[in-house]
Coordinates of C-alpha atoms and ligand atoms in Angstrom, one line a residue:
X1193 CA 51.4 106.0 -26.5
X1194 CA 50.4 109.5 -25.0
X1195 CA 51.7 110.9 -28.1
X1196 CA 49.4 109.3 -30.4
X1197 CA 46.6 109.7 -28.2
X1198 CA 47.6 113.1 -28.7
X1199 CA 48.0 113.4 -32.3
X1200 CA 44.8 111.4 -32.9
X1201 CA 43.1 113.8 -31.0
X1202 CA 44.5 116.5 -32.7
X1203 CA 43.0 114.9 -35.9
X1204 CA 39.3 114.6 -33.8
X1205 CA 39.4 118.3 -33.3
X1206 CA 40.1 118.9 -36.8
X1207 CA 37.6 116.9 -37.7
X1208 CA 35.0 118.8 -35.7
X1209 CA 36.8 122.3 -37.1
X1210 CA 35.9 120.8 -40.4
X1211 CA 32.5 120.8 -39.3
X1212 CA 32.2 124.2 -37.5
X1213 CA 34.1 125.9 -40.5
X1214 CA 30.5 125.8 -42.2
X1215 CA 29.1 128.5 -39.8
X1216 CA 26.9 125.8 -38.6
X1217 CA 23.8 125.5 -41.6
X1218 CA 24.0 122.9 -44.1
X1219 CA 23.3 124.5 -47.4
X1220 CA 20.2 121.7 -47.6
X1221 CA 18.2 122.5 -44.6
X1222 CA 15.5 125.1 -45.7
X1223 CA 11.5 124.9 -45.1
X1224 CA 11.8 123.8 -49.1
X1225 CA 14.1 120.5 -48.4
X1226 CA 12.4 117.1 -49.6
X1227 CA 14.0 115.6 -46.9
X1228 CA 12.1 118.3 -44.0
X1229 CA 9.3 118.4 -46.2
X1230 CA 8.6 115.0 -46.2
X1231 CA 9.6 114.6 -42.2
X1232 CA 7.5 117.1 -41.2
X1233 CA 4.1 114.9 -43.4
X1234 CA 5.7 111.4 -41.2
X1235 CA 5.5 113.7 -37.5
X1236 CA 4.4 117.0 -37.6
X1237 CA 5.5 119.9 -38.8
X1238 CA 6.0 121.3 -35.4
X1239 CA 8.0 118.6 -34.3
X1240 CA 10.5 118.9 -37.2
X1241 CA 12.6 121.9 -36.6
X1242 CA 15.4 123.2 -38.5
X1243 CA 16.0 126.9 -37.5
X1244 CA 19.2 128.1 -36.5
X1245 CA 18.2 128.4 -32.6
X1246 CA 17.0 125.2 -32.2
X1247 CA 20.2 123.1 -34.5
X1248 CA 22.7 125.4 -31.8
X1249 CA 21.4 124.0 -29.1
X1250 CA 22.2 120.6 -30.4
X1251 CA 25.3 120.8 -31.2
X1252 CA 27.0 120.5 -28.0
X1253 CA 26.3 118.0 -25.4
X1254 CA 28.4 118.4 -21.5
X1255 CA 31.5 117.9 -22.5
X1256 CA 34.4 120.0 -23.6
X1257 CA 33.7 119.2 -27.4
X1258 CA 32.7 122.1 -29.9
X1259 CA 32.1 121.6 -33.8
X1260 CA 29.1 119.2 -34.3
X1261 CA 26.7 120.8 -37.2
X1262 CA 23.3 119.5 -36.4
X1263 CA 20.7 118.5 -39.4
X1264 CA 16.8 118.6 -39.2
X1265 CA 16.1 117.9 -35.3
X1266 CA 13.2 115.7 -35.1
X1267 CA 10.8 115.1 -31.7
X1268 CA 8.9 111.6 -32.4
X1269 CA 6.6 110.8 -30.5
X1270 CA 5.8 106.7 -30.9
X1271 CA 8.0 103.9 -32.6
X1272 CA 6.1 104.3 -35.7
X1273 CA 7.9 108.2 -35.9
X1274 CA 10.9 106.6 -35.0
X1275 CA 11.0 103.9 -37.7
X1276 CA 9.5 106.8 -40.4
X1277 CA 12.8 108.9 -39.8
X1278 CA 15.1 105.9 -40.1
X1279 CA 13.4 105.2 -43.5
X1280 CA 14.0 109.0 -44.9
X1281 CA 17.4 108.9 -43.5
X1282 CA 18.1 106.0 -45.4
X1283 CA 16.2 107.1 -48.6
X1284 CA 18.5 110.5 -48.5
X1285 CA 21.6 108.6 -47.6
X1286 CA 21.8 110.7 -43.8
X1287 CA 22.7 109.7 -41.0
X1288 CA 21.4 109.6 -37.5
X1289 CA 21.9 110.5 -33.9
X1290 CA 20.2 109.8 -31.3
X1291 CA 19.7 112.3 -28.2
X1292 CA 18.7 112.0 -25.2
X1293 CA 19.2 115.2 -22.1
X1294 CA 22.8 116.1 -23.9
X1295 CA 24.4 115.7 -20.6
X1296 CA 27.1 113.1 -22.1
X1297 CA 30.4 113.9 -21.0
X1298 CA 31.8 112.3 -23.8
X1299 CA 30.7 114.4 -27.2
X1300 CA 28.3 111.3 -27.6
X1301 CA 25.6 113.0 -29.0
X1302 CA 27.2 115.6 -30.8
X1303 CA 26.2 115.8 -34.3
X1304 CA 28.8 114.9 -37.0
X1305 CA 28.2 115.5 -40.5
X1306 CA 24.9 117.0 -40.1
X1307 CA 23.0 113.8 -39.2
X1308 CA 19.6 114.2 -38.6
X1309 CA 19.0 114.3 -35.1
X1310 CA 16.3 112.6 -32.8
X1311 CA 15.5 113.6 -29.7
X1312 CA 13.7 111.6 -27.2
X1313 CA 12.5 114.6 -25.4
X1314 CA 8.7 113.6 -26.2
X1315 CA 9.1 110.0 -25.9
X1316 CA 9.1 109.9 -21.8
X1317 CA 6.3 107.7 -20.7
X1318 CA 6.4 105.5 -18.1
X1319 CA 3.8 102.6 -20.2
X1320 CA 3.9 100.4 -17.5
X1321 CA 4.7 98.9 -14.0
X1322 CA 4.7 95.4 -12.9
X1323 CA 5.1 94.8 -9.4
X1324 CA 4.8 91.3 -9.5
X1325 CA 7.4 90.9 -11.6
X1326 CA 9.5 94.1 -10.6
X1327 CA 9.5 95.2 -14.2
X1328 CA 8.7 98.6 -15.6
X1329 CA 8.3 99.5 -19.5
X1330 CA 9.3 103.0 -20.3
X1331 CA 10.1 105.3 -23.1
X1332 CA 13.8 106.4 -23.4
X1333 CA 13.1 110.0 -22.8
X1334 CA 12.0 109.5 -19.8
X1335 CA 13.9 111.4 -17.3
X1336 CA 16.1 108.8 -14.5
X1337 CA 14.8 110.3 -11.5
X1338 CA 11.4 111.1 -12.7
X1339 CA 11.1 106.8 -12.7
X1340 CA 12.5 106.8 -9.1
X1341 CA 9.8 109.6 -7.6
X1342 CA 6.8 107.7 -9.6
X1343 CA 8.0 104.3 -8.0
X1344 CA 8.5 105.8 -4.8
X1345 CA 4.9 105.8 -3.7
X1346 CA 4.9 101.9 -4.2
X1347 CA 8.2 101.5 -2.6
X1348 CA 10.5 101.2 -5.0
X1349 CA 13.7 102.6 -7.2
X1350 CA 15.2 102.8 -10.0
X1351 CA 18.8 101.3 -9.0
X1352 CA 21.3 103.3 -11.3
X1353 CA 21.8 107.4 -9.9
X1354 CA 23.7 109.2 -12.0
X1355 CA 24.8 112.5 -10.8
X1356 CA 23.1 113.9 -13.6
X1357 CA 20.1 112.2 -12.5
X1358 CA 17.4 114.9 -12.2
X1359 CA 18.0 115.8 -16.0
X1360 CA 19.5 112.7 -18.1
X1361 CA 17.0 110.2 -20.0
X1362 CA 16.8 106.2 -19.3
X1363 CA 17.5 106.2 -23.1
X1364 CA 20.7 107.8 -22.4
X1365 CA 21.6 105.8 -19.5
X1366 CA 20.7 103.0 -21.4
X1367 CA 23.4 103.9 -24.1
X1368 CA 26.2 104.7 -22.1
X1369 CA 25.4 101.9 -19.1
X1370 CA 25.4 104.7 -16.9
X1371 CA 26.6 104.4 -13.0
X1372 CA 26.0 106.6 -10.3
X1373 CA 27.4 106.4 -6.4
X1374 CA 25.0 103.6 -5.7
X1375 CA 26.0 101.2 -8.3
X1376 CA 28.7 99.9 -6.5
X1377 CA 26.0 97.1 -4.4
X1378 CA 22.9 97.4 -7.1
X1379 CA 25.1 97.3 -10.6
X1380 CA 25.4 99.7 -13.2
X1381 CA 22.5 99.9 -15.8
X1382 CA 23.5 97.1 -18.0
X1383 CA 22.6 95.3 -14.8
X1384 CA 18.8 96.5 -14.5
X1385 CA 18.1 96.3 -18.5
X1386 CA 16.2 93.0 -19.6
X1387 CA 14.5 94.0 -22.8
X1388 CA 14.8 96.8 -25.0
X1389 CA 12.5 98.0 -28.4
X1390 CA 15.0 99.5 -31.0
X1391 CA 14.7 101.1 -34.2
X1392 CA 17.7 99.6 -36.5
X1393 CA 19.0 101.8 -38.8
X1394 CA 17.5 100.2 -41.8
X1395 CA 14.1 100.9 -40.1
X1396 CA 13.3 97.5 -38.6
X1397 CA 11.8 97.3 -35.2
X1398 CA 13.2 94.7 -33.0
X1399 CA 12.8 93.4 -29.4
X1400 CA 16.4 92.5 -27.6
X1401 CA 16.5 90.6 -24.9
X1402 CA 12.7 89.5 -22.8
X1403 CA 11.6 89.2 -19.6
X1404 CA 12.2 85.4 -19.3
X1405 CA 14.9 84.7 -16.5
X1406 CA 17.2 83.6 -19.7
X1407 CA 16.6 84.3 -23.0
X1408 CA 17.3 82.2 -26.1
X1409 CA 20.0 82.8 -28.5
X1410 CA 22.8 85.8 -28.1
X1411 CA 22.8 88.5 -26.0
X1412 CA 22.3 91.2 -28.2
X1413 CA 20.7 93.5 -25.8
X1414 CA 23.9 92.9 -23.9
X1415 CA 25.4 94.4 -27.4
X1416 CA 22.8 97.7 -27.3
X1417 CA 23.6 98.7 -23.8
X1418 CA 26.8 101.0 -24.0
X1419 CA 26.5 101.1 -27.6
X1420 CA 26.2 104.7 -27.4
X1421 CA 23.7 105.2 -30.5
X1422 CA 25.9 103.3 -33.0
X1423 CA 23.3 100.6 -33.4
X1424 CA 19.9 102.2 -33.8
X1425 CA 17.4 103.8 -31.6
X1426 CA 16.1 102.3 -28.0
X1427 CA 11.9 103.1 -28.5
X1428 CA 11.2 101.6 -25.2
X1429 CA 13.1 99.8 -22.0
X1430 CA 12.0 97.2 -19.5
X1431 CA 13.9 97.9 -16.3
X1432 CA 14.4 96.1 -13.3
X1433 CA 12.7 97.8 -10.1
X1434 CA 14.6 97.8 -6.9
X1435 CA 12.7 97.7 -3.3
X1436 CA 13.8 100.0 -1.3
X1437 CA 16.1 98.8 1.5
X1438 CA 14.5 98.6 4.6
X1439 CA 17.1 100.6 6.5
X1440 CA 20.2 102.5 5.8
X1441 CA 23.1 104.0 7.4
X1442 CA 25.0 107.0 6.3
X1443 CA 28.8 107.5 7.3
X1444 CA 31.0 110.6 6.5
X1445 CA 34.6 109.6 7.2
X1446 CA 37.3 112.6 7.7
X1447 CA 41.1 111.6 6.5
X1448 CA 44.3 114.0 6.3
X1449 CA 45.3 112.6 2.9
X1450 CA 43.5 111.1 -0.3
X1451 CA 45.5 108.1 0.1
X1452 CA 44.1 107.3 3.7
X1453 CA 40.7 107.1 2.3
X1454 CA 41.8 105.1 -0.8
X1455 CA 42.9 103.1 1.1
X1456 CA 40.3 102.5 3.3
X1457 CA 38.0 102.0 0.6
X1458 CA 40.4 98.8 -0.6
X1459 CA 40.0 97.6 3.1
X1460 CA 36.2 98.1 3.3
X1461 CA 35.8 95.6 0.2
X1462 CA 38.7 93.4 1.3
X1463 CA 36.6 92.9 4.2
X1464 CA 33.9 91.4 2.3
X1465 CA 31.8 94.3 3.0
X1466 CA 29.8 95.9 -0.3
X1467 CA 28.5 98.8 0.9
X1468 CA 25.5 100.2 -1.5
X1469 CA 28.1 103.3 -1.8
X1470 CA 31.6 104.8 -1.0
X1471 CA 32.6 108.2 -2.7
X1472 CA 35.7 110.0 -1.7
X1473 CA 36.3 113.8 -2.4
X1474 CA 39.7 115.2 -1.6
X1475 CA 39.7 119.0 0.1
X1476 CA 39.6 121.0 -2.8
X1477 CA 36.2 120.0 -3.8
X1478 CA 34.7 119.2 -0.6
X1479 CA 35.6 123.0 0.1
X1480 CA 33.5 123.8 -3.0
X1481 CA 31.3 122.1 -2.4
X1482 CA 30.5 123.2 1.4
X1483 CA 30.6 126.8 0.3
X1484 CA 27.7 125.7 -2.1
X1485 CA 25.6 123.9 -0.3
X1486 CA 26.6 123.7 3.0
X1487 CA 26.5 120.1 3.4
X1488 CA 28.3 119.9 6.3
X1489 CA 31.7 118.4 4.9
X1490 CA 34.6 119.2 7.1
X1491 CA 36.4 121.5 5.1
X1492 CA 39.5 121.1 7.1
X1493 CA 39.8 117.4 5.5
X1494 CA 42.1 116.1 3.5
X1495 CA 40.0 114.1 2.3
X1496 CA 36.3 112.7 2.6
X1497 CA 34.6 109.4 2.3
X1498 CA 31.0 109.1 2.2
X1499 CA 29.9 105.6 2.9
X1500 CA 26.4 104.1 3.1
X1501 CA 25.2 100.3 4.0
X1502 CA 21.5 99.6 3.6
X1503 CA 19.5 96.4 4.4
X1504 CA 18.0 95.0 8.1
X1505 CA 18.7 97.2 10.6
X1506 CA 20.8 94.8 12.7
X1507 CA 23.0 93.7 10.1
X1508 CA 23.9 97.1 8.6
X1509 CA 24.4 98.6 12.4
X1510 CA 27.5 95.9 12.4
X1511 CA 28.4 97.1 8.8
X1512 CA 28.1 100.7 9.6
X1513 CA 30.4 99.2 12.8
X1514 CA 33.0 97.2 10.9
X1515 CA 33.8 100.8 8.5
X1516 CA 34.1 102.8 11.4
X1517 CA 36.6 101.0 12.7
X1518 CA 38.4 100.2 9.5
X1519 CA 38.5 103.6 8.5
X1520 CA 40.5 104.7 11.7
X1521 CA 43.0 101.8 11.5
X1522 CA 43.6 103.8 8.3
X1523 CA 43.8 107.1 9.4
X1524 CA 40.4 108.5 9.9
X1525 CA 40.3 111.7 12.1
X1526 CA 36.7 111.4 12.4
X1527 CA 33.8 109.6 11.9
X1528 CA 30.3 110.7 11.7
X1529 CA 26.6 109.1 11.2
X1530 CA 24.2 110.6 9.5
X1531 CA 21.8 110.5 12.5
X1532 CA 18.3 112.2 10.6
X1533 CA 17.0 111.7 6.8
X1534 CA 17.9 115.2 7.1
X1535 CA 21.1 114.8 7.8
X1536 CA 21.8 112.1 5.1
X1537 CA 19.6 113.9 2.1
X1538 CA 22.1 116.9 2.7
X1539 CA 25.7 114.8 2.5
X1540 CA 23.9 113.6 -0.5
X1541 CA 22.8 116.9 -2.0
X1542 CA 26.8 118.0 -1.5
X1543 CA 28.0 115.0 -3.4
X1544 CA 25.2 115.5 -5.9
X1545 CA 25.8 118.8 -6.8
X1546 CA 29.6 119.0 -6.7
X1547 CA 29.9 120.0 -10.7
X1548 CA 27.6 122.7 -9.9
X1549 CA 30.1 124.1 -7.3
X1550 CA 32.5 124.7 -9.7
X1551 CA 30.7 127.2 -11.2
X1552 CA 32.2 129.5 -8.0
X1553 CA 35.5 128.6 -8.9
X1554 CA 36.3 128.9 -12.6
X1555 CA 33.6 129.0 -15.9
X1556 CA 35.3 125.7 -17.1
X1557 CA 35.5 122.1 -16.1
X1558 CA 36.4 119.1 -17.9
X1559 CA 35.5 116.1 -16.0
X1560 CA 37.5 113.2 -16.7
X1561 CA 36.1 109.4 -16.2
X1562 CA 38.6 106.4 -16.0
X1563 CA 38.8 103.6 -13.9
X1564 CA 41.8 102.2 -11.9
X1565 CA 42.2 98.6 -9.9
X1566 CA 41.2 99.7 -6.6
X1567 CA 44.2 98.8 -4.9
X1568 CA 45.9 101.4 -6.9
X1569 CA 43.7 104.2 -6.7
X1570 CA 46.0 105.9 -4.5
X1571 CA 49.3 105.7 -6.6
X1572 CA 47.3 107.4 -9.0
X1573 CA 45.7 109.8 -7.8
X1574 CA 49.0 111.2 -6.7
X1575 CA 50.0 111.0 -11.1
X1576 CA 46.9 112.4 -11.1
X1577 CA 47.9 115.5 -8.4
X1578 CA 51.6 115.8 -10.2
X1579 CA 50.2 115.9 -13.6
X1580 CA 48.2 118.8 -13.2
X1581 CA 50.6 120.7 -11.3
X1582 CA 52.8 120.4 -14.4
X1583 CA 50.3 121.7 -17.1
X1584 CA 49.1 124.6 -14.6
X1585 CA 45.5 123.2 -14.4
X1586 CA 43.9 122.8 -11.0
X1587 CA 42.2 119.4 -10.5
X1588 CA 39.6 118.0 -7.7
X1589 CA 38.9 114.4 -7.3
X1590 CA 35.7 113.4 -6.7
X1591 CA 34.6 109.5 -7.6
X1592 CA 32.9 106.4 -7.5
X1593 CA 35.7 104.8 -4.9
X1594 CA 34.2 101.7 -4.2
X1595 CA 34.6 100.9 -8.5
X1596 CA 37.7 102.4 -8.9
X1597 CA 36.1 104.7 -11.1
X1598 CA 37.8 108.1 -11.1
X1599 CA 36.7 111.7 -11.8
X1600 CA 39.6 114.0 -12.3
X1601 CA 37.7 117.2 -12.6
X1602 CA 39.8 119.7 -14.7
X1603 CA 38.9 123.3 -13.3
X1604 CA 39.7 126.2 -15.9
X1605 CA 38.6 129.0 -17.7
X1606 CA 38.8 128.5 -21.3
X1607 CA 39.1 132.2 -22.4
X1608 CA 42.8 132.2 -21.1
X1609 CA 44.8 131.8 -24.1
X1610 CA 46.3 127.9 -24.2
X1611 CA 44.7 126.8 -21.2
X1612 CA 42.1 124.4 -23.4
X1613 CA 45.4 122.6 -24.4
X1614 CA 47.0 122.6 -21.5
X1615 CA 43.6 120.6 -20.6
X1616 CA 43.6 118.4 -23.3
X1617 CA 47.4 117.4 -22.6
X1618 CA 46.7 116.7 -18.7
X1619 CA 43.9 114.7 -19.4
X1620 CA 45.7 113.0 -22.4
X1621 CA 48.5 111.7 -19.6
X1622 CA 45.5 111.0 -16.6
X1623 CA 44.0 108.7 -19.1
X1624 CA 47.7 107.1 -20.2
X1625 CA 48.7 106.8 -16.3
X1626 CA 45.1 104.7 -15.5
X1627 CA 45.7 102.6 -18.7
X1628 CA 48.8 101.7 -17.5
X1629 CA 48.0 100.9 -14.0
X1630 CA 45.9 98.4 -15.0
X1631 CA 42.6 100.3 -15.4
X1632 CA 40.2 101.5 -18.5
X1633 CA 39.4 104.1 -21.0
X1634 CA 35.9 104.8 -19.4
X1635 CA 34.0 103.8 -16.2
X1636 CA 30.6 105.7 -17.2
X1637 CA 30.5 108.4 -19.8
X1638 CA 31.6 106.0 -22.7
X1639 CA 33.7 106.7 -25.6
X1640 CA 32.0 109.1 -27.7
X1641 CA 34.7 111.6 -29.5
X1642 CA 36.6 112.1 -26.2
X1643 CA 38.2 108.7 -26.0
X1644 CA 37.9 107.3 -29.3
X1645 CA 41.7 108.8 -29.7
X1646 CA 42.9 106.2 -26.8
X1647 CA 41.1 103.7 -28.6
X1648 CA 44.3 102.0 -29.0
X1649 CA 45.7 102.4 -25.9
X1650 CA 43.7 99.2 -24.5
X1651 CA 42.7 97.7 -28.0
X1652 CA 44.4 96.2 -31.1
X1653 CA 43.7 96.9 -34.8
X1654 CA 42.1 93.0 -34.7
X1655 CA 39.8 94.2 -31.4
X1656 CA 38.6 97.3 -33.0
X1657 CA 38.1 95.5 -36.8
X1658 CA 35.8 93.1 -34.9
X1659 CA 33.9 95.8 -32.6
X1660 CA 33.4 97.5 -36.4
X1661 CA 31.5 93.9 -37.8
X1662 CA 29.4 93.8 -34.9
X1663 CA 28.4 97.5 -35.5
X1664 CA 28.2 96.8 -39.2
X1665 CA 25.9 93.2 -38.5
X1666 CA 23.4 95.9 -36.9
X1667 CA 24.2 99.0 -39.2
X1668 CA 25.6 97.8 -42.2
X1669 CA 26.9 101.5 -43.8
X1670 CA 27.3 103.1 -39.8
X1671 CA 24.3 105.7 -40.1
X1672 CA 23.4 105.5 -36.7
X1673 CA 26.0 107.9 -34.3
X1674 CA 28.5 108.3 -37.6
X1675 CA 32.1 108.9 -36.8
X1676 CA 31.5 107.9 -32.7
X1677 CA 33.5 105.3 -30.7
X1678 CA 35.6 103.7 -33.6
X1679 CA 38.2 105.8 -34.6
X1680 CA 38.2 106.3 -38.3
X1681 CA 39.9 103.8 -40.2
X1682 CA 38.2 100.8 -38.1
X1683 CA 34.9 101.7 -39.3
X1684 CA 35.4 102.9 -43.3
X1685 CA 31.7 103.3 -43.5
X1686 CA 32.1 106.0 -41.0
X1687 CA 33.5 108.4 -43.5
X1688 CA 31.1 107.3 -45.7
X1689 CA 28.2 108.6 -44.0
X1690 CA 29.8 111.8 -42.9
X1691 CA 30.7 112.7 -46.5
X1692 CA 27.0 112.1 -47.7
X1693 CA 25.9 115.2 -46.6
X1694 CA 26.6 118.3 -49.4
X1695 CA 30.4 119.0 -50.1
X1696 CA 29.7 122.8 -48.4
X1697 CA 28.7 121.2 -44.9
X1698 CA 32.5 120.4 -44.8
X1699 CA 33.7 123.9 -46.1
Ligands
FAD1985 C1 26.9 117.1 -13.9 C2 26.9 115.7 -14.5 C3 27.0 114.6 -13.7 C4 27.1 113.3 -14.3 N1 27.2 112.2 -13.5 C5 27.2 111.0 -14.1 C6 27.3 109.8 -13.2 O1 27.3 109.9 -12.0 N2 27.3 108.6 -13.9 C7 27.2 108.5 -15.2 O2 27.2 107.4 -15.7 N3 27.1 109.6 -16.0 C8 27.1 110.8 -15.5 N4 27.0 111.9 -16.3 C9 27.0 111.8 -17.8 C10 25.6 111.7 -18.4 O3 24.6 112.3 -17.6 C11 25.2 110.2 -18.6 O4 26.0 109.6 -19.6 C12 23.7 110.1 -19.1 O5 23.4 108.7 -19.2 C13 23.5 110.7 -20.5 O6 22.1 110.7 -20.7 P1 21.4 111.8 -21.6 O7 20.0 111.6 -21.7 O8 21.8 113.2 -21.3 O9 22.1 111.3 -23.0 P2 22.8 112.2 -24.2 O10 23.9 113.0 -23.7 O11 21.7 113.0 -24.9 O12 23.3 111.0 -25.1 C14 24.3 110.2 -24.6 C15 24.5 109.0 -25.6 O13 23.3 108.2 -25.7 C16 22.9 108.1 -27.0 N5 21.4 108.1 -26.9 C17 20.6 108.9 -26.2 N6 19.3 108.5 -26.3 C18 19.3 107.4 -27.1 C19 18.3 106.5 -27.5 N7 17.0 106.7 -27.2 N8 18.6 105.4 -28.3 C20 19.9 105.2 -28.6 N9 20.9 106.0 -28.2 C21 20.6 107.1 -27.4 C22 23.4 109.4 -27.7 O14 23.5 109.2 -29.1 C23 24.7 109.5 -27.1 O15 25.7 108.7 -27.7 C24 27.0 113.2 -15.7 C25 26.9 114.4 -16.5 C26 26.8 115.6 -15.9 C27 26.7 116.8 -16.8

């Protein structure tokens, strides 16, 4: 099965190489286009841009993934902009993807096939907060932790933290049903979306899901979140607003070994306790990360777990009691409370910015994102720790413990001649090994172009022909996102769409 995954991404990166071959500018996109011509009369003409500078910066999202050749690059500003692209990119046979921050980790929103790109970038208004019914409407450029500051005042959050949160859109989160460490209590987006305004691709603007407690019919907005761009464009998002906990407690657990802290982080939920988080970090990282921010991890650790409990103050003094004392019936060396906001803000600010640590270490990371049965996530971390070793990459581990959801972060620099494959092949066999423990392609990022190669590691030809007629019921010829998720031949209108563009965008 690794082999295929393999091959089939071998056949992904060809694909892309197809696309880079033609230096990057479809022959089509000069100021004398119909197509930018008449995009520039339905916005502006300063919000339609097709210059060199400005299609390179949108070819690439966070990940590892090169090749995507960008079309015109449009900044709408209302629904009405929105629904006016969708209509050209119909009438000139494009296709469409939507962007958000471009801080996927999965080549989500890199451009295939020249699609005409939208960005949400000007599209990040908060319209509306209702208190009363702990709803907020915003636009889906509106940056995730922007949302949390302007609730703050009122005493609320928005639940879902990315890591990424001080840069990635709602819109974005909205499309991958982003997590983030405190999503283990409060739920992942999916879980604080009840209505969404899309743009279809044919240009009709719908409303999915409403803020009744149950809404009739299917659960299409259900559908929408996590459909990473494949079925239109999200205009605007009502959101579920979070009080913020009356109290909370911050623990930072030592351990000689990952698998100590794994497995306290089984025996923490066994216990019926659901902390609102519990990340782990093994040594490498936390040693990374200490020399970067000086968080005040104990570099000497095997391993770290950072656990927090938040609710009434007496009942999560008992909780903050009951890890404690499960942590050192499974091997913690030490235990330590966060004992001043201070204190806590800063063992957050280390987990936060781990990514940006690695910039110390090596120019390269590839940050893997699967997700194992918690009672295994110490068997394979160890695969994880052996697989590396064997391709010659280094790997740190830092992750959403309390999920299961793992991070093998892949630490390289990509100038040294065959290290990018040796990458590729590790991560190929980390995703095969949590697979076949029982686990899942994707806890977070999504599928994008990374994983649509393992597609068939969890799915059959039958699962993936039906994902395709749900994408086709909302996008009947796959404009929106072309050649994303599905892998080809599950979704034949996929090739359709990328080949509209001229033959010379394909070399
Ligand atoms: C350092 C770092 C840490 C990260 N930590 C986390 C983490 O803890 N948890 C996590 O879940 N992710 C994490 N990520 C990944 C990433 O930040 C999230 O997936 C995020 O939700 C992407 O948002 P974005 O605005 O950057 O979207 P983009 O990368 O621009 O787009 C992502 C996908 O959403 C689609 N999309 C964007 N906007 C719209 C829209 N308006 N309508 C329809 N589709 C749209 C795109 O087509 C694409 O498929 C991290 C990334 C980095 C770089």
């Amino acid at each position: 099965m690794a082999r295929s995954a393999l091959k089939s991404l071998q056949s992904l990166k060809d694909l892309a190489g197809r696309a880079s071959r033609s230096g990057g500018r479809p022959a089509d996109e000069t100021a004398s286009d119909p197509l930018i011509g008449e995009l520039r009369a339905a916005l502006s003409p300063d919000r339609v841009r097709s210059d060199g500078a400005q299609k390179a910066l949108m070819k690439k999202d966070a990940s590892v993934f090169e090749g995507g050749v960008s079309g015109p690059l449009c900044y709408p500003e209302s629904t009405a902009e929105v629904q006016a692209i969708m209509k050209l990119a119909e009438k000139y046979d494009r296709g469409v993807v939507p962007r958000g921050a471009g801080t996927g980790l999965a080549g989500g929103a890199i451009p295939l096939g020249a699609p005409i790109v939208i960005a949400a970038t000007k599209m990040n208004h908060i319209l509306e907060v209702d208190l009363d019914n702990r709803i907020a409407w915003v636009e889906p450029g509106v940056i995730n932790l922007d949302l949390t500051k302007h609730l703050a005042p009122m005493g609320f959050h928005f639940a879902p933290d990315p890591s990424s949160q001080q840069v990635c859109t709602i819109g974005g989160n909205v499309a991958n049903n982003s997590g983030g460490p405190h999503c283990l209590a409060y739920g992942v987006t999916n879980a604080h979306v009840v209505a969404l305004e899309v743009v279809l691709p044919s240009g009709e603007v719908t409303v999915l899901g409403g803020l009744d407690a149950e809404p009739l019919g299917y659960d299409l907005r259900g559908a929408f979140v996590g459909s990473e761009g494949t079925l239109g464009f999200t205009t605007k998002v009502a959101v579920t607003i979070t009080p913020n906990a009356p109290d909370v407690r911050t623990l930072l657990l030592s351990f000689d070994t990952v698998r100590d802290a794994a497995n306290t982080v089984s025996a923490i939920i066994a216990a019926g306790i659901v902390p609102a988080a519990l990340e782990v970090m093994d040594q490498r990282i936390t040693q990374a990360v200490e020399a970067y921010v000086g968080a005040g991890y104990p570099t000497d650790a095997g391993a770290v777990l950072l656990a927090e409990v938040d609710g009434l103050a007496d009942g999560i003094k008992i909780d903050a009691e009951r890890i404690g004392d499960i942590g050192r019936q499974h091997g913690a060396t030490n235990v330590r409370q966060a004992e001043t906001d201070h204190e806590r803000a800063l063992l957050w600010k280390g987990r936060k910015t781990a990514f940006g640590a690695i910039a110390q270490i090596a120019p390269d990371y590839y940050l893997h994102d699967t997700v194992v049965p918690r009672s295994k996530l110490a068997d394979v971390l160890e695969q994880i720790y052996e697989i590396a070793d064997r391709h010659d990459v280094l790997v740190m581990n830092v992750f959403h413990a309390g999920d299961g959801n793992l991070h093998p972060l892949l630490v390289f620099d990509g100038r040294e001649e065959g290290k990018l494959d040796a990458v590729h092949a590790a991560g190929a066999e980390i995703v095969t090994a949590s697979v076949a423990a029982g686990g899942v392609l994707s806890g977070e990022h999504g599928i994008g172009v990374e994983k649509q190669a393992y597609m068939d590691l969890m799915f059959t030809d039958d699962d993936m022909d039906h994902q395709a007629r749900l994408r086709r019921a909302f996008d009947p010829v796959c404009r929106a996102n072309p050649g994303k998720v599905l892998p080809m031949g599950h979704s034949c209108a996929d090739i359709a769409a990328l080949r509209s563009v001229p033959a010379d965008v394909w070399g």
